[in-house]
Amino acid sequence: MGLRSVLVAGVALFGSLTHAASSFSPARPPAIPLAVKGPYLNSWLHVGSDGGNGGLLYGEWPSFWNSQNTGWAGFIRVDGSTYNWMGAPSGGVATVDQTDFSYTSTRSIFIMNVDNKVEMNITFLTPVTPNDLRRQSLVFSYLEVAVTSLDGASHDVQLYADVSAEWASGDLNAVITWEYNTADGVAYHQFQRQDQEEITESNQQANWGTWFWSTSDEDNLSYQSGADSDVRGAFISNGVLPNTADTNYRAVNSDWPVFGFANDLGSVGSEAVSTLYSIGMTQGGAISLLGEGADLTTYPALWNDYFDNDIDAMTFFYTDYSESTTLATELDNKVATDSIAAAGQNYLTLTSLSVRQTFGALQFTGTDSDPLVFLKEISSNSDIQTVDVIFPAIPLILYTNPDILNYLLKPLFLNQENGHYPNTNAIHDLGTFPLAKGYPDGTDEPQPLEECGNMIIMVLAYAQRTNDDAYLTQHYPILKQWAGYLVDEALIPADQISTDDFAGSLANQTNLALKGIIGLRAMAEIAERTGNADDAQSFGDTATSYISQWQGFGVNSAADPPHATLSYNDPDSHGLLYNLYANSLLGFGAEFVPQSVYDMQSNFYPTQALDYGVPLDTRHTYTKTDWMLWCASIASVETRDKFLQLIAGWIDSTPTNMALTDLYDAVTGNYPDGLAFTARPVAGGHFSILALPS
Ligand SMILES: *[C@@H]1O[C@H](CO)[C@@H](O)[C@H](O)[C@H]1NC(C)=O
Ligand SMILES: *[C@@H]1O[C@H](CO)[C@@H](O)[C@H](O)[C@H]1NC(C)=O
Ligand SMILES: *[C@@H]1O[C@H](CO)[C@@H](O)[C@H](O)[C@H]1NC(C)=O
C-alpha cells in the first residue's frame, strides 16, 4: 500500500467516524426534486457523483434545472450551538448529520441527526393534483421541518431558513425589490424583479412574476431581509433576527439579498415541533399564443381565475397544508399501489421519481371552464408545445386525468385551425417558451411523419378514455388532412429525422413507419366514431395493407433471433420499436399488429442489453428511459422486468447529476457527449404500463 492509498484510507475513516452515511430509499436518484411545480419553480439538489455531493441537503446549493443556484439556506440552533442543514452558506458552521433520504411521488424527505440531541424531519412537498385544477394552478411548494428530541432530554431549539433573490431572476444583474408583510396569519417575504418583462426569460428563468417565501405569523417568529452574511450572521450569533427590512433594492448579485425567518421553538422534547414554509410565484399573463385572430393572445396563469389577487392565492396555499398533504398522500399511495401491483418495486422507483418532473414542465393557463396547458420541452431546447415531447409524456397524463391531454393539444389546434401554419402535415412545436408564436412561414423543425402520427394517436387516446366524440368531430377536417399525409408518406418514409433527432436523419425508418401506420388505423376509428363510414373503410383498408407490407420491409426474419430493423434494407440494423406501444395504448392489439411482432421484439431486446439498458438503436450505445419503458410495457414479464432492473440500477448509480435524464449511455451510465438532457417531461412516459387499457 503506497502513501497515497494510506492517506485516502485515513480520510475515509475520518469521514465515517464523523458522519454516518445517509441511506437512500427507494434509490439514490441523480437529483432530488425540492420544489418542482412549474417551468419556473424548479429547484433540485444535484446528487450524482459527477459534480453533485452525493445527496446531502447541506454542502451545496439547491439549483434550478438549468444549474444556476436557487439560494436556500437553513440553520438550526440547539442548546446554543448552530448547525447548517440546507445549502452551502459560508461561515464555518458545523453541519447536521443526514441519516436518511426517501422520496415518494410528491415528497422528498430528509432525516437529520443534530449532535445526537434532536432529529429533524425535513419534508419537501410539491402537490400534484391533476383532478383539482384550482390547486394545480398554484405554482407553490411546501417545506416542513419537524424537530424532536433524540436523547429523551428537552433541548432549547431555534430554527432558521431563508431564500435568496436568485429565485426571481436568471439575470443576476437584474434589480430586485422586496417587502415583508403579514396576511391571514401568514408572514411573508415578497420579492420580484423591479423591471418586469412579461413573456421573456433570462437563463430559462422568468423575467416577470412575484415570488413569496412564507411561514406562519407567530410570536416566536423573527425576520430580516438583507445581505446574506448579515442575515445569516445575525442568526448564527443570536439565534434570532432583528425584524428589520433592508430597503436598498439592488441586483441579485450585489451583496446577495436574502429573506430570512427564524423561529424560536422553545423547549423541544419527545413531541415533534413543526414549522411550515412555502415558496412560490404568481404571474398575471403567462403565455402568448398565436391562435384565435391575427395577433398574439396573452393567456393569464390559471390561478387568476380562482383567486382575487396573489396574496389570496399565497395564503390559500399556505393554509391548505392539511388538505394538500391528504391529496398528496392519496396520489403517493395510488402510484405506489398501482406500480407495485403492475411490475414491482423497480417500477415504483422510476414512476415515483417521474411525477413532479413531468407536471413541473407544465404551465396551466386560461380559465376553469376553458383551461389551456402549455408544456416546456426543457433542456433539449426550450420549445413550447413540442408535439413529440407531449407524446412520450401522455401515459402519466392519461393515467391521472385524460382531460389534461385535451388542454395540452388545444393550443396546437388553435394555431393550426386558425390558418397560422401553411404545411399539410402537423406542426412540430409552437415556438420558444413562453412565446407560442408558431411558424406562419412553415419553418418549424421538420418531423412531418412523426407529428402527424402523434397527433392522431393522442387525439384518439383522449377520446377513447373520455368518450368525447364531439371533440373528434370538432377537429375532423384537420385530422383527416394529417391522415392524408400518412397515406402518402407512412409506408416508405422519406429521409427525415424522427423525435430522436439527435440520432440523425435516415430514410425508411421502420419504427417511424409503424407510427404512421398505427396513426392510419387510429384515423379509421376516429372516422367510425364520427359517422364518416366511407373514410373509416378507406383508412382502415390502407392501414391493413400497409401493416402487412411493413412486416415485409421492416423485419429481418432470417436473423437469429429475428428482429425489426432500424431501417428497411439494412437487415443487421435494429433499435427500440417503441411506436408499437401505440397499438396497445389504443387497444388495437394483435388484431392489427400480429402478436408475432410483439413476441419477436420481446425475445430480441434481452440479447442487446448493456449494463444500464438496451440501446436506442445500432448507431449508438445511448438509450432512452421513456422508449425503453414503452417497449417494456408490451413485452413479456421476463423482458419487462429485465428492462426495469437495468433502469432502477442505473438510477441508483448513475454519475449524471441533474434532474433525471431520459437519455444516457447504456455502457457508462453517463450523459452521451454533448447531450445532457435534464428534467424533461417525457418522464411521464414511464407510466406506460399503468396507461394501458385493462
Ligand atoms: C417525516 O415527515 C413526513 C411528513 O409529515 C412523514 O410523512 C414521514 O413519515 C416522516 N418520516 C419520519 C422518518 O419521521
Ligand atoms: C413559542 O415560544 C414559546 C415560549 O418559548 C413556547 O412556549 C411556544 O411553544 C412556542 N410556540 C411554537 C409554535 O413553537
Ligand atoms: C426505401 O425502401 C423502399 C422499399 O424497400 C425502397 O424501394 C427505397 O429505395 C428505399 N429508399 C431509400 C432512400 O433507401
XYZ file of C-alpha atoms and ligand atoms in Angstrom:
736
model
C 0.000 0.000 0.000
C 1.564 3.294 -1.081
C 1.453 6.575 0.769
C -1.409 7.880 -1.327
C -3.640 4.911 -0.540
C -2.890 5.264 3.153
C -3.942 8.905 3.067
C -7.128 8.127 1.177
C -7.962 5.361 3.638
C -7.293 7.754 6.504
C -9.652 10.360 5.087
C -12.338 7.765 4.508
C -12.013 6.502 8.079
C -12.170 10.010 9.490
C -15.246 10.689 7.350
C -17.040 7.602 8.517
C -16.377 8.423 12.148
C -17.795 11.923 11.970
C -20.722 11.314 9.615
C -22.557 8.055 9.160
C -23.567 7.660 5.516
C -27.120 8.566 4.681
C -29.359 5.799 3.457
C -31.463 6.394 0.359
C -34.775 4.819 -0.462
C -36.121 3.616 -2.757
C -32.941 4.745 -4.570
C -30.311 7.456 -4.676
C -31.614 9.480 -7.652
C -29.359 11.623 -9.885
C -31.057 14.737 -8.495
C -33.628 15.260 -5.782
C -36.732 17.352 -6.511
C -37.152 20.025 -3.815
C -39.716 22.452 -5.255
C -40.758 21.458 -8.784
C -44.190 22.860 -9.615
C -43.726 24.589 -12.960
C -41.102 25.563 -15.521
C -40.081 28.491 -13.270
C -40.475 26.882 -9.836
C -38.000 24.107 -10.488
C -35.419 23.612 -7.745
C -33.355 20.435 -7.348
C -30.482 19.075 -5.326
C -27.745 17.633 -7.519
C -26.688 14.200 -6.336
C -24.778 12.192 -8.968
C -21.067 11.754 -8.403
C -20.201 13.921 -11.391
C -20.454 17.264 -9.559
C -23.216 16.551 -7.059
C -22.425 15.988 -3.392
C -23.999 12.575 -3.025
C -27.461 13.613 -1.924
C -26.838 15.584 1.263
C -29.121 18.587 1.705
C -26.219 20.635 3.079
C -22.837 21.299 1.483
C -24.164 22.505 -1.874
C -26.829 24.882 -3.100
C -30.150 23.707 -4.441
C -30.328 24.693 -8.074
C -32.680 25.436 -10.920
C -32.925 22.678 -13.530
C -30.532 24.696 -15.676
C -27.922 24.620 -12.873
C -27.991 28.196 -11.576
C -28.340 28.398 -7.803
C -31.675 28.841 -6.105
C -30.239 30.069 -2.814
C -31.999 28.233 0.015
C -30.267 28.028 3.383
C -31.161 26.508 6.732
C -29.642 26.557 10.228
C -30.749 25.027 13.487
C -29.524 26.096 16.908
C -29.668 23.505 19.663
C -28.732 24.471 23.210
C -26.795 27.440 21.853
C -24.823 25.610 19.110
C -25.668 26.312 15.469
C -25.679 23.757 12.636
C -26.272 24.119 8.899
C -28.959 21.820 7.459
C -29.544 23.199 3.966
C -27.474 24.958 1.324
C -23.822 25.906 1.423
C -23.632 29.239 3.254
C -20.190 30.433 4.272
C -19.437 30.990 7.933
C -17.761 27.824 9.126
C -20.794 26.451 10.953
C -20.937 22.707 11.661
C -23.463 20.671 9.721
C -26.159 18.348 10.907
C -25.727 14.690 10.002
C -28.079 13.356 7.338
C -29.091 9.787 8.141
C -31.815 9.074 5.610
C -33.384 10.298 2.428
C -36.548 8.930 0.847
C -38.883 10.011 -1.916
C -42.445 9.448 -2.985
C -44.297 10.873 -5.980
C -44.852 14.220 -4.253
C -42.333 14.261 -1.381
C -38.592 14.373 -0.754
C -37.863 13.618 2.914
C -34.547 14.115 4.701
C -33.854 12.927 8.251
C -31.079 14.737 10.139
C -29.374 13.885 13.386
C -28.260 17.054 15.189
C -25.417 16.161 17.513
C -27.381 13.188 18.909
C -29.642 15.713 20.610
C -32.535 16.292 18.232
C -33.782 14.790 14.990
C -35.099 16.859 12.094
C -37.620 15.548 9.589
C -37.371 17.887 6.592
C -40.132 17.275 4.059
C -40.302 18.990 0.683
C -43.837 18.512 -0.593
C -44.869 19.591 -4.076
C -48.587 18.934 -4.505
C -49.666 17.394 -7.808
C -53.449 17.485 -8.192
C -54.345 16.613 -11.793
C -58.062 16.405 -10.949
C -58.178 19.621 -8.950
C -57.214 22.458 -11.276
C -57.615 25.138 -8.608
C -54.861 23.575 -6.541
C -52.831 22.522 -9.581
C -52.859 26.128 -10.806
C -50.846 27.308 -7.780
C -47.130 27.460 -8.553
C -46.127 26.881 -4.938
C -44.407 24.180 -2.902
C -44.098 23.344 0.816
C -41.174 22.787 3.145
C -41.997 21.342 6.574
C -39.391 20.931 9.300
C -40.326 18.814 12.322
C -37.949 18.609 15.287
C -37.986 16.049 18.115
C -35.627 15.154 20.903
C -33.378 12.151 20.263
C -31.979 11.545 23.715
C -35.010 11.850 25.971
C -33.950 15.269 27.252
C -35.563 18.574 26.271
C -33.477 20.961 24.169
C -33.666 24.658 23.505
C -34.147 24.997 19.733
C -34.253 27.846 17.210
C -34.804 27.231 13.513
C -33.728 29.397 10.573
C -34.447 29.297 6.837
C -34.031 31.812 4.022
C -34.254 32.103 0.267
C -32.149 34.402 -1.891
C -33.208 36.775 -4.658
C -31.730 34.247 -7.124
C -35.167 32.611 -7.351
C -36.600 35.726 -9.001
C -34.193 36.255 -11.885
C -31.863 34.285 -14.126
C -30.037 37.564 -14.767
C -28.012 38.182 -11.632
C -27.559 41.835 -12.569
C -31.316 42.483 -12.501
C -32.529 44.710 -9.661
C -34.897 43.053 -7.193
C -37.370 44.805 -4.894
C -38.886 43.223 -1.796
C -41.025 43.729 1.257
C -42.055 41.860 4.387
C -45.710 41.655 5.378
C -48.379 39.524 7.003
C -51.858 38.477 5.866
C -54.384 35.988 7.252
C -51.918 34.641 9.790
C -49.184 34.178 7.198
C -45.890 36.065 7.354
C -44.209 36.500 4.006
C -41.274 37.993 2.175
C -42.417 39.122 -1.261
C -39.777 39.814 -3.918
C -39.653 40.398 -7.635
C -37.668 41.930 -10.476
C -38.073 45.690 -10.449
C -38.140 45.625 -14.232
C -40.992 43.247 -15.055
C -40.575 41.981 -18.613
C -43.611 39.859 -19.358
C -43.211 36.757 -21.558
C -39.409 36.896 -21.577
C -36.744 34.829 -19.854
C -33.145 35.124 -18.758
C -31.201 31.889 -18.495
C -34.525 29.967 -18.621
C -35.971 31.823 -15.609
C -38.934 34.174 -15.984
C -38.276 37.911 -16.179
C -41.645 38.593 -14.622
C -43.799 37.454 -11.726
C -43.832 37.845 -7.942
C -42.174 35.466 -5.501
C -43.393 34.624 -1.996
C -41.461 32.961 0.804
C -43.875 32.380 3.640
C -44.314 30.936 7.095
C -46.762 31.160 9.971
C -47.083 34.574 11.628
C -46.397 33.785 15.286
C -44.923 35.454 18.339
C -41.931 33.149 18.087
C -41.122 34.360 14.590
C -38.479 36.923 13.716
C -37.453 38.025 10.241
C -34.885 40.013 8.331
C -34.091 40.950 4.750
C -30.578 41.973 3.820
C -27.161 40.835 2.695
C -26.653 37.077 3.064
C -23.776 37.443 5.520
C -25.736 39.935 7.673
C -28.940 37.925 7.922
C -27.336 34.521 8.366
C -24.713 36.059 10.626
C -27.419 37.537 12.862
C -28.993 34.132 13.389
C -25.680 32.374 13.912
C -24.685 34.935 16.548
C -28.010 35.456 18.285
C -30.456 32.694 17.336
C -32.952 35.396 16.441
C -33.372 38.010 13.689
C -33.803 41.756 14.330
C -37.141 42.205 12.456
C -35.605 44.682 10.025
C -36.015 45.256 6.320
C -33.232 46.323 4.021
C -34.632 48.924 1.612
C -31.571 49.281 -0.538
C -33.062 47.487 -3.531
C -30.295 46.146 -5.697
C -29.112 43.479 -8.078
C -29.360 39.801 -7.173
C -25.569 39.565 -7.008
C -24.970 42.836 -5.178
C -24.414 41.854 -1.542
C -26.769 38.953 -2.282
C -30.093 39.902 -0.690
C -31.705 37.057 1.250
C -35.044 36.822 3.031
C -34.817 35.088 6.384
C -37.151 33.677 9.006
C -36.177 32.472 12.466
C -38.494 30.564 14.790
C -37.912 30.097 18.464
C -39.268 26.605 19.017
C -38.622 26.843 22.742
C -38.013 23.639 24.609
C -38.319 20.604 22.326
C -38.903 17.176 23.847
C -40.302 13.940 22.503
C -43.264 15.635 20.862
C -42.486 16.955 17.371
C -42.497 20.729 16.884
C -43.161 21.635 13.248
C -42.529 24.726 11.173
C -44.099 25.101 7.766
C -42.760 27.249 4.921
C -43.916 27.744 1.365
C -42.101 29.035 -1.697
C -43.839 30.002 -4.885
C -44.583 32.541 -7.565
C -47.500 34.245 -9.221
C -47.775 35.697 -12.699
C -50.570 37.611 -14.384
C -50.156 36.894 -18.077
C -48.337 33.611 -18.545
C -48.119 32.627 -22.221
C -48.629 34.411 -25.543
C -50.146 32.295 -28.314
C -50.819 32.872 -31.970
C -54.197 31.155 -32.025
C -57.513 32.914 -32.442
C -57.318 36.088 -34.512
C -54.403 37.579 -36.376
C -52.375 38.618 -33.328
C -50.912 37.029 -30.240
C -53.265 36.423 -27.309
C -51.791 36.502 -23.813
C -53.335 33.855 -21.559
C -53.411 34.501 -17.804
C -51.916 31.977 -15.419
C -54.857 29.799 -14.342
C -54.704 30.725 -10.625
C -56.037 34.187 -11.565
C -59.415 32.594 -12.319
C -59.766 31.210 -8.779
C -58.302 33.954 -6.592
C -58.838 37.713 -6.383
C -55.158 38.524 -6.035
C -51.752 36.983 -5.474
C -51.823 37.437 -1.683
C -55.066 35.441 -1.518
C -53.539 32.714 -3.680
C -50.425 32.598 -1.493
C -52.313 32.497 1.839
C -54.756 29.895 0.481
C -51.838 27.669 -0.436
C -50.073 28.135 2.874
C -53.168 27.421 4.980
C -54.218 24.498 2.751
C -51.381 22.273 4.001
C -53.607 19.778 5.747
C -55.801 19.172 2.681
C -52.726 19.254 0.417
C -50.998 16.544 2.431
C -54.139 14.394 2.272
C -54.326 14.746 -1.515
C -50.577 14.180 -1.859
C -50.746 11.018 0.213
C -53.625 9.761 -1.935
C -51.551 10.264 -5.083
C -48.409 8.801 -3.489
C -50.372 5.721 -2.425
C -52.121 5.324 -5.771
C -48.845 5.423 -7.692
C -47.201 3.097 -5.171
C -50.010 0.554 -5.087
C -50.525 0.510 -8.837
C -46.810 0.426 -9.700
C -46.063 -2.399 -7.283
C -49.074 -4.402 -8.437
C -48.188 -3.894 -12.090
C -44.444 -4.504 -12.037
C -42.889 -4.333 -8.583
C -40.516 -2.087 -6.660
C -38.114 -1.375 -9.529
C -41.037 0.122 -11.394
C -42.100 2.275 -8.438
C -38.521 3.533 -8.074
C -38.913 5.018 -11.560
C -42.565 6.121 -11.569
C -42.423 7.889 -8.206
C -39.420 9.907 -9.416
C -41.276 10.995 -12.564
C -44.476 12.678 -11.357
C -43.156 16.040 -10.148
C -40.702 16.231 -13.057
C -43.469 15.783 -15.640
C -46.008 18.152 -14.100
C -43.172 20.584 -13.373
C -42.873 21.276 -17.091
C -46.496 22.377 -17.402
C -47.894 25.890 -17.214
C -51.645 25.972 -16.524
C -53.409 28.972 -18.090
C -56.833 30.211 -19.151
C -59.938 29.734 -17.037
C -61.572 26.900 -15.135
C -64.112 26.431 -17.924
C -61.532 26.807 -20.696
C -58.071 25.803 -19.494
C -55.031 25.654 -21.753
C -51.916 23.850 -20.605
C -48.540 24.717 -22.068
C -45.516 22.451 -21.920
C -41.875 23.462 -21.878
C -39.632 20.926 -23.557
C -36.832 21.751 -21.074
C -33.118 21.286 -21.649
C -33.061 19.665 -25.109
C -34.224 23.115 -26.104
C -36.888 25.467 -24.774
C -39.578 24.740 -27.325
C -43.166 25.208 -26.302
C -45.791 22.547 -27.055
C -43.387 20.184 -28.820
C -45.715 17.501 -30.142
C -43.146 14.721 -29.896
C -42.418 15.686 -26.285
C -46.098 15.744 -25.304
C -46.440 12.334 -26.988
C -43.964 10.410 -24.779
C -45.419 12.142 -21.691
C -49.029 11.063 -22.258
C -49.011 7.841 -20.220
C -48.863 9.833 -16.962
C -51.471 12.309 -18.245
C -53.829 9.507 -19.311
C -53.263 7.692 -16.025
C -54.099 10.736 -13.884
C -56.522 12.882 -15.917
C -57.007 12.487 -19.695
C -58.687 15.913 -19.904
C -55.246 17.473 -19.445
C -54.282 15.984 -22.802
C -57.130 17.948 -24.353
C -55.838 21.127 -22.650
C -52.326 20.409 -23.983
C -53.480 19.848 -27.563
C -55.753 22.889 -27.587
C -53.006 25.464 -28.323
C -51.814 23.324 -31.246
C -55.318 23.141 -32.729
C -55.930 26.857 -32.132
C -52.782 27.719 -34.016
C -53.220 25.372 -36.963
C -57.018 25.517 -37.351
C -56.853 29.284 -37.477
C -54.638 29.166 -40.525
C -51.309 30.099 -38.945
C -49.387 27.131 -40.349
C -49.077 26.554 -44.089
C -47.909 22.919 -44.230
C -50.283 19.980 -44.708
C -48.514 17.940 -42.007
C -48.911 18.547 -38.269
C -46.637 21.192 -36.715
C -43.651 20.202 -34.550
C -43.927 22.898 -31.841
C -45.275 26.412 -31.343
C -42.073 28.352 -30.766
C -39.892 29.066 -27.759
C -41.413 29.052 -24.275
C -43.246 31.222 -23.182
C -43.911 32.769 -26.607
C -46.046 30.444 -28.743
C -45.897 32.476 -31.905
C -45.976 29.448 -34.159
C -44.433 29.195 -37.599
C -46.599 31.151 -40.077
C -43.860 30.522 -42.663
C -43.833 26.774 -42.012
C -40.203 26.628 -40.849
C -40.592 24.500 -37.738
C -38.223 21.580 -37.171
C -39.347 19.148 -39.871
C -40.742 15.961 -38.323
C -43.826 15.654 -40.527
C -44.453 11.937 -40.280
C -43.682 11.841 -36.569
C -46.123 14.619 -35.674
C -48.996 13.553 -37.977
C -48.907 10.144 -36.331
C -48.524 11.606 -32.839
C -51.461 13.996 -33.150
C -53.916 11.408 -34.450
C -52.843 8.796 -31.891
C -53.072 11.283 -28.990
C -56.476 12.595 -30.057
C -57.929 9.092 -30.200
C -56.294 8.055 -26.897
C -58.031 11.035 -25.252
C -61.410 10.362 -26.896
C -61.368 6.665 -26.037
C -60.889 7.464 -22.356
C -63.455 10.270 -22.172
C -65.928 9.204 -24.891
C -65.658 12.764 -26.144
C -66.582 12.016 -29.758
C -67.760 15.606 -30.223
C -64.085 16.533 -29.881
C -63.265 14.246 -32.796
C -65.987 15.851 -34.907
C -64.740 19.314 -33.997
C -61.244 18.568 -35.274
C -62.146 16.099 -38.019
C -61.115 18.200 -41.032
C -57.546 18.765 -39.896
C -57.179 15.212 -38.567
C -58.255 13.943 -41.990
C -55.713 16.238 -43.610
C -52.935 14.779 -41.454
C -54.164 11.244 -42.171
C -53.915 12.069 -45.873
C -50.263 12.898 -45.284
C -49.820 9.487 -43.671
C -51.459 7.729 -46.611
C -48.863 9.351 -48.867
C -45.779 9.111 -46.643
C -46.045 6.482 -43.896
C -45.228 3.227 -45.678
C -41.989 4.329 -47.370
C -40.728 7.140 -45.127
C -38.542 9.700 -46.867
C -35.129 10.572 -45.446
C -36.016 12.573 -42.319
C -35.449 12.889 -38.589
C -37.715 11.331 -36.007
C -38.271 12.566 -32.457
C -34.798 11.202 -31.700
C -33.399 13.993 -33.847
C -30.020 13.848 -32.066
C -29.508 10.396 -33.653
C -29.569 11.891 -37.148
C -31.824 11.525 -40.172
C -32.478 8.323 -42.036
C -34.725 7.073 -44.837
C -37.163 4.199 -44.358
C -37.152 4.187 -40.560
C -39.052 1.052 -39.539
C -40.246 2.460 -36.213
C -41.349 5.757 -37.751
C -43.295 3.967 -40.488
C -45.030 1.891 -37.826
C -46.179 5.043 -36.056
C -47.658 6.419 -39.259
C -49.452 3.160 -39.991
C -50.900 2.933 -36.472
C -51.945 6.560 -36.977
C -53.933 5.485 -40.035
C -55.572 2.693 -38.071
C -56.413 5.297 -35.411
C -57.905 7.571 -38.050
C -60.164 4.731 -39.150
C -61.579 4.588 -35.615
C -61.903 8.378 -35.465
C -63.864 8.272 -38.725
C -66.045 5.491 -37.391
C -66.744 7.326 -34.121
C -67.765 10.446 -36.028
C -70.054 8.685 -38.521
C -67.719 9.004 -41.503
C -68.166 5.425 -42.624
C -66.537 5.762 -46.033
C -63.425 7.322 -44.547
C -63.348 4.627 -41.876
C -63.378 1.940 -44.543
C -60.759 3.624 -46.654
C -58.295 4.486 -43.854
C -58.833 1.053 -42.339
C -58.088 -0.718 -45.616
C -54.959 1.340 -46.167
C -53.740 0.674 -42.640
C -54.304 -3.069 -43.013
C -52.499 -3.173 -46.330
C -49.603 -1.083 -45.002
C -49.098 -3.105 -41.845
C -48.716 -6.295 -43.812
C -46.293 -4.676 -46.279
C -44.413 -3.118 -43.356
C -43.603 -6.563 -41.969
C -42.054 -7.429 -45.304
C -39.961 -4.257 -45.354
C -39.050 -3.850 -41.685
C -38.462 -7.314 -40.239
C -35.338 -9.434 -40.530
C -36.919 -12.830 -40.005
C -33.781 -14.696 -41.029
C -31.739 -13.267 -38.164
C -31.175 -15.295 -35.002
C -33.114 -14.148 -33.152
C -35.328 -12.314 -35.649
C -35.922 -8.602 -35.100
C -37.333 -5.446 -36.603
C -34.690 -3.374 -38.372
C -33.778 0.239 -37.748
C -34.419 0.932 -41.436
C -35.614 -1.054 -44.404
C -32.960 -2.808 -46.483
C -30.448 -2.746 -43.634
C -31.022 -6.211 -42.189
C -28.393 -6.081 -39.428
C -29.637 -2.778 -38.028
C -32.106 -2.678 -35.136
C -33.494 -0.453 -32.429
C -36.214 0.030 -29.857
C -39.520 -0.453 -31.703
C -41.277 1.794 -29.216
C -44.048 3.011 -31.511
C -45.605 -0.431 -31.253
C -46.786 0.748 -27.816
C -49.369 2.995 -29.503
C -51.031 -0.098 -30.967
C -51.598 -1.377 -27.434
C -52.424 2.008 -25.911
C -55.264 2.356 -28.412
C -56.430 -1.203 -27.809
C -55.845 -2.451 -31.365
C -53.712 -5.307 -30.116
C -52.959 -8.399 -32.129
C -55.958 -7.816 -34.370
C -53.921 -5.132 -36.058
C -50.221 -5.821 -35.444
C -49.712 -9.601 -35.127
C -48.672 -10.991 -31.751
C -45.646 -12.476 -33.516
C -44.207 -8.963 -33.855
C -44.585 -8.367 -30.107
C -43.039 -11.751 -29.294
C -40.177 -11.236 -31.694
C -39.155 -7.927 -30.124
C -39.674 -9.216 -26.611
C -37.289 -12.096 -27.311
C -34.796 -9.853 -29.045
C -34.307 -6.985 -26.554
C -32.578 -9.020 -23.803
C -29.963 -10.155 -26.323
C -28.952 -6.496 -26.788
C -28.879 -5.438 -23.127
C -25.826 -3.494 -21.948
C -25.045 -2.699 -18.294
C -27.666 0.022 -17.954
C -30.183 -0.625 -20.695
C -30.921 -1.634 -24.256
C -29.511 0.864 -26.793
C -31.883 3.091 -28.728
C -30.531 1.710 -31.997
C -27.444 0.327 -33.726
C -25.957 3.770 -34.392
C -25.005 4.487 -30.741
C -24.765 2.943 -27.291
C -27.081 5.520 -25.748
C -30.654 4.794 -24.831
C -33.810 6.491 -23.584
C -35.775 5.674 -20.463
C -39.156 6.641 -21.930
C -38.752 4.484 -25.024
C -37.375 1.553 -23.043
C -40.469 1.717 -20.847
C -42.726 1.821 -23.889
C -41.057 -1.363 -25.137
C -41.033 -2.963 -21.687
C -44.733 -2.398 -21.097
C -45.735 -4.539 -24.083
C -43.040 -7.218 -23.685
C -43.122 -10.496 -21.774
C -42.905 -10.261 -17.978
C -39.302 -11.504 -18.094
C -38.214 -8.919 -20.654
C -40.152 -6.152 -18.911
C -38.509 -6.976 -15.595
C -35.084 -7.045 -17.241
C -35.616 -3.500 -18.535
C -36.834 -2.349 -15.109
C -33.940 -3.958 -13.283
C -31.416 -2.228 -15.574
C -33.099 1.168 -15.275
C -33.613 1.028 -11.498
C -29.962 0.017 -11.137
C -28.952 2.934 -13.324
C -30.990 5.434 -11.258
C -29.221 4.291 -8.117
C -25.717 4.572 -9.525
C -25.614 6.990 -12.452
C -22.876 9.634 -12.344
C -25.290 12.095 -14.031
C -26.067 14.821 -11.539
C -29.009 16.785 -12.825
C -32.716 16.024 -12.729
C -33.410 12.588 -14.189
C -32.197 12.489 -17.769
C -34.164 10.364 -20.221
C -31.065 9.974 -22.419
C -27.853 8.293 -21.268
C -25.124 5.966 -22.385
C -26.076 2.375 -21.585
C -22.395 1.431 -21.117
C -21.181 4.235 -18.849
C -24.499 5.346 -17.346
C -23.355 8.912 -18.003
C -24.564 11.583 -20.414
C -23.688 10.941 -24.032
C -21.186 13.514 -25.339
C -22.783 16.927 -25.554
C -26.282 15.711 -24.741
C -27.022 16.476 -21.095
C -30.797 16.265 -21.082
C -32.428 17.037 -17.762
C -35.838 17.468 -16.137
C -37.738 16.715 -19.336
C -41.446 15.964 -19.108
C -41.008 12.838 -21.245
C -40.575 11.148 -17.846
C -44.368 10.856 -17.978
C -43.730 8.037 -20.444
C -42.526 5.876 -17.565
C -46.207 5.347 -16.741
C -46.566 3.297 -19.939
C -47.599 0.160 -18.053
C -50.246 1.967 -15.997
C -51.751 3.783 -19.010
C -52.565 0.647 -20.990
C -56.263 -0.183 -21.219
C -57.064 -3.078 -18.913
C -41.348 12.814 8.080
O -42.470 13.654 7.909
C -43.315 13.276 6.837
C -44.367 14.355 6.665
O -45.035 14.599 7.852
C -43.897 11.922 7.118
O -44.693 11.520 6.022
C -42.773 10.927 7.312
O -43.307 9.682 7.696
C -41.810 11.402 8.380
N -40.673 10.497 8.393
C -40.086 10.107 9.522
C -38.974 9.136 9.376
O -40.436 10.527 10.621
C -43.251 29.890 21.138
O -42.391 30.117 22.244
C -42.976 29.842 23.478
C -42.004 30.275 24.549
O -40.710 29.776 24.282
C -43.316 28.367 23.545
O -43.960 28.068 24.747
C -44.235 28.017 22.418
O -44.479 26.626 22.390
C -43.629 28.428 21.105
N -44.544 28.156 20.018
C -44.203 27.447 18.964
C -45.247 27.286 17.907
O -43.105 26.982 18.809
C -36.874 2.658 -49.014
O -37.372 1.351 -49.063
C -38.015 1.042 -50.264
C -38.613 -0.350 -50.104
O -37.603 -1.286 -49.863
C -37.045 1.144 -51.413
O -37.713 0.917 -52.633
C -36.409 2.528 -51.423
O -35.393 2.591 -52.388
C -35.844 2.871 -50.075
N -35.397 4.252 -50.043
C -34.158 4.592 -49.714
C -33.831 6.035 -49.792
O -33.337 3.782 -49.337
